[in-house]
GROMACS .gro file of C-alpha atoms in nm:
model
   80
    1UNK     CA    1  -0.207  -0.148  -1.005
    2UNK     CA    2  -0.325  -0.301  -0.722
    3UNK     CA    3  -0.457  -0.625  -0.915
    4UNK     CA    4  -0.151  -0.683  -1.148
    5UNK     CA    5  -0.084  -1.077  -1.201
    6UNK     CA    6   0.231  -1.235  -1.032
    7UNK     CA    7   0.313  -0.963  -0.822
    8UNK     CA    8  -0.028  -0.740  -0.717
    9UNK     CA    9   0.052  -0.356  -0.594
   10UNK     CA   10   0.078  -0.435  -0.256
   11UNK     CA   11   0.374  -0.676  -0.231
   12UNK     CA   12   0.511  -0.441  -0.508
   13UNK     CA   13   0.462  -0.178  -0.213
   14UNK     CA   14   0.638  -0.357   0.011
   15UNK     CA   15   0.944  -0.451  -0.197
   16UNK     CA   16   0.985  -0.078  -0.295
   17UNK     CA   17   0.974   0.035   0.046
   18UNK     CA   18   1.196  -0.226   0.151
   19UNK     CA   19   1.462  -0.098  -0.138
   20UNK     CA   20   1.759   0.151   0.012
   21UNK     CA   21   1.689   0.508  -0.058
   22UNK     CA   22   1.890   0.774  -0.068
   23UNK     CA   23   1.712   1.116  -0.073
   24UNK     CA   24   1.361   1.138  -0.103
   25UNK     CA   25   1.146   0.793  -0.093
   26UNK     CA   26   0.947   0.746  -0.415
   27UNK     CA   27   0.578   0.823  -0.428
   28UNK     CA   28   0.384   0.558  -0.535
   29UNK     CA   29   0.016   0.605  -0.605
   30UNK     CA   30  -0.260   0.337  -0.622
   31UNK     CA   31  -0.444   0.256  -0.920
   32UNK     CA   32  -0.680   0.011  -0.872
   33UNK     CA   33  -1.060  -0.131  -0.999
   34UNK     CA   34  -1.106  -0.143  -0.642
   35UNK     CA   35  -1.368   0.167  -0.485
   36UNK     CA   36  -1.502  -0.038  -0.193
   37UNK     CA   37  -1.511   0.120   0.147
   38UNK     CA   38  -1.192   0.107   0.298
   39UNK     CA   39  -0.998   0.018   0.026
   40UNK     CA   40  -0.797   0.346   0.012
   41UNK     CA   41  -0.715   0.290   0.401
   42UNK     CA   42  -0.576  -0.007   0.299
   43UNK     CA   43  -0.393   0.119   0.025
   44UNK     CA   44  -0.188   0.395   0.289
   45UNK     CA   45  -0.146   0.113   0.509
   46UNK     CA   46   0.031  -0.070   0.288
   47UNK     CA   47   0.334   0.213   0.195
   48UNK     CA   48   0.127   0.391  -0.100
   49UNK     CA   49   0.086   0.749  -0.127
   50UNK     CA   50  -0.245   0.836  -0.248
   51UNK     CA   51  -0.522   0.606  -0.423
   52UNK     CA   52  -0.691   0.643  -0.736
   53UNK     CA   53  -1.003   0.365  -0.827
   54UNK     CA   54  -1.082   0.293  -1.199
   55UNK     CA   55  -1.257   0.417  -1.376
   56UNK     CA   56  -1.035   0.761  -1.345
   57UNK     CA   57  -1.104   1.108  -1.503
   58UNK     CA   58  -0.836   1.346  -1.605
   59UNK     CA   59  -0.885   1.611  -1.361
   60UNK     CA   60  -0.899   1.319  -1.037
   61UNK     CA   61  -0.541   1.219  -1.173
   62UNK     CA   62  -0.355   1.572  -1.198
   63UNK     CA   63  -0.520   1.646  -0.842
   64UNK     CA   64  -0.307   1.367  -0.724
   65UNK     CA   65   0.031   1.406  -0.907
   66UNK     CA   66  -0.025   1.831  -0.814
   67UNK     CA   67  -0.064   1.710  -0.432
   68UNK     CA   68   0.254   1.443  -0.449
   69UNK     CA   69   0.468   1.613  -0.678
   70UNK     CA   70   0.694   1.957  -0.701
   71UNK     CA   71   0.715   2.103  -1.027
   72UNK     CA   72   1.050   2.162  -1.200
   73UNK     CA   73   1.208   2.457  -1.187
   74UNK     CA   74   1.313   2.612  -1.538
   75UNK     CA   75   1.618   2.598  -1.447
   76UNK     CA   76   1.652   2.289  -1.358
   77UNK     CA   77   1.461   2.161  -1.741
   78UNK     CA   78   1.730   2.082  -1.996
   79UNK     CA   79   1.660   2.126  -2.385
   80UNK     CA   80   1.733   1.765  -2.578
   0.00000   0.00000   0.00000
């Protein structure tokens, strides 16, 4: 969340993408109140992924995990 007290999305950016990473880097998607012009561009420009303004439907949010996210294999799902 790109409002959250203390510590707002974009330092939390920052301090993520800062982190060592081995593999691939996490994908970290916006959430904000935010839907001015712009504010997406910002958003990328600060280390996110993708953006996503409040109030959200259903369908806008699977669009972005489908785009940002491989699905498991079967093989790879364990029963627990």
């Amino acid at each position: 969340d790109c409002q959250m007290p203390e510590m707002d999305g974009f330092e939390a950016t920052a301090r993520i993408r800062d982190l060592p990473v081995k593999g691939e880097k996490p994908i970290i998607i916006a959430l904000t109140a935010n839907s001015m012009s712009g504010d997406r561009d910002r958003c990328i420009a600060a280390g996110m992924n993708d953006y996503l303004s409040k109030p959200y439907d259903f369908d806008a949010l699977i669009a972005i995990l489908t785009r940002h996210l491989t699905p498991l294999s079967a093989g790879s799902m364990r029963k627990q």
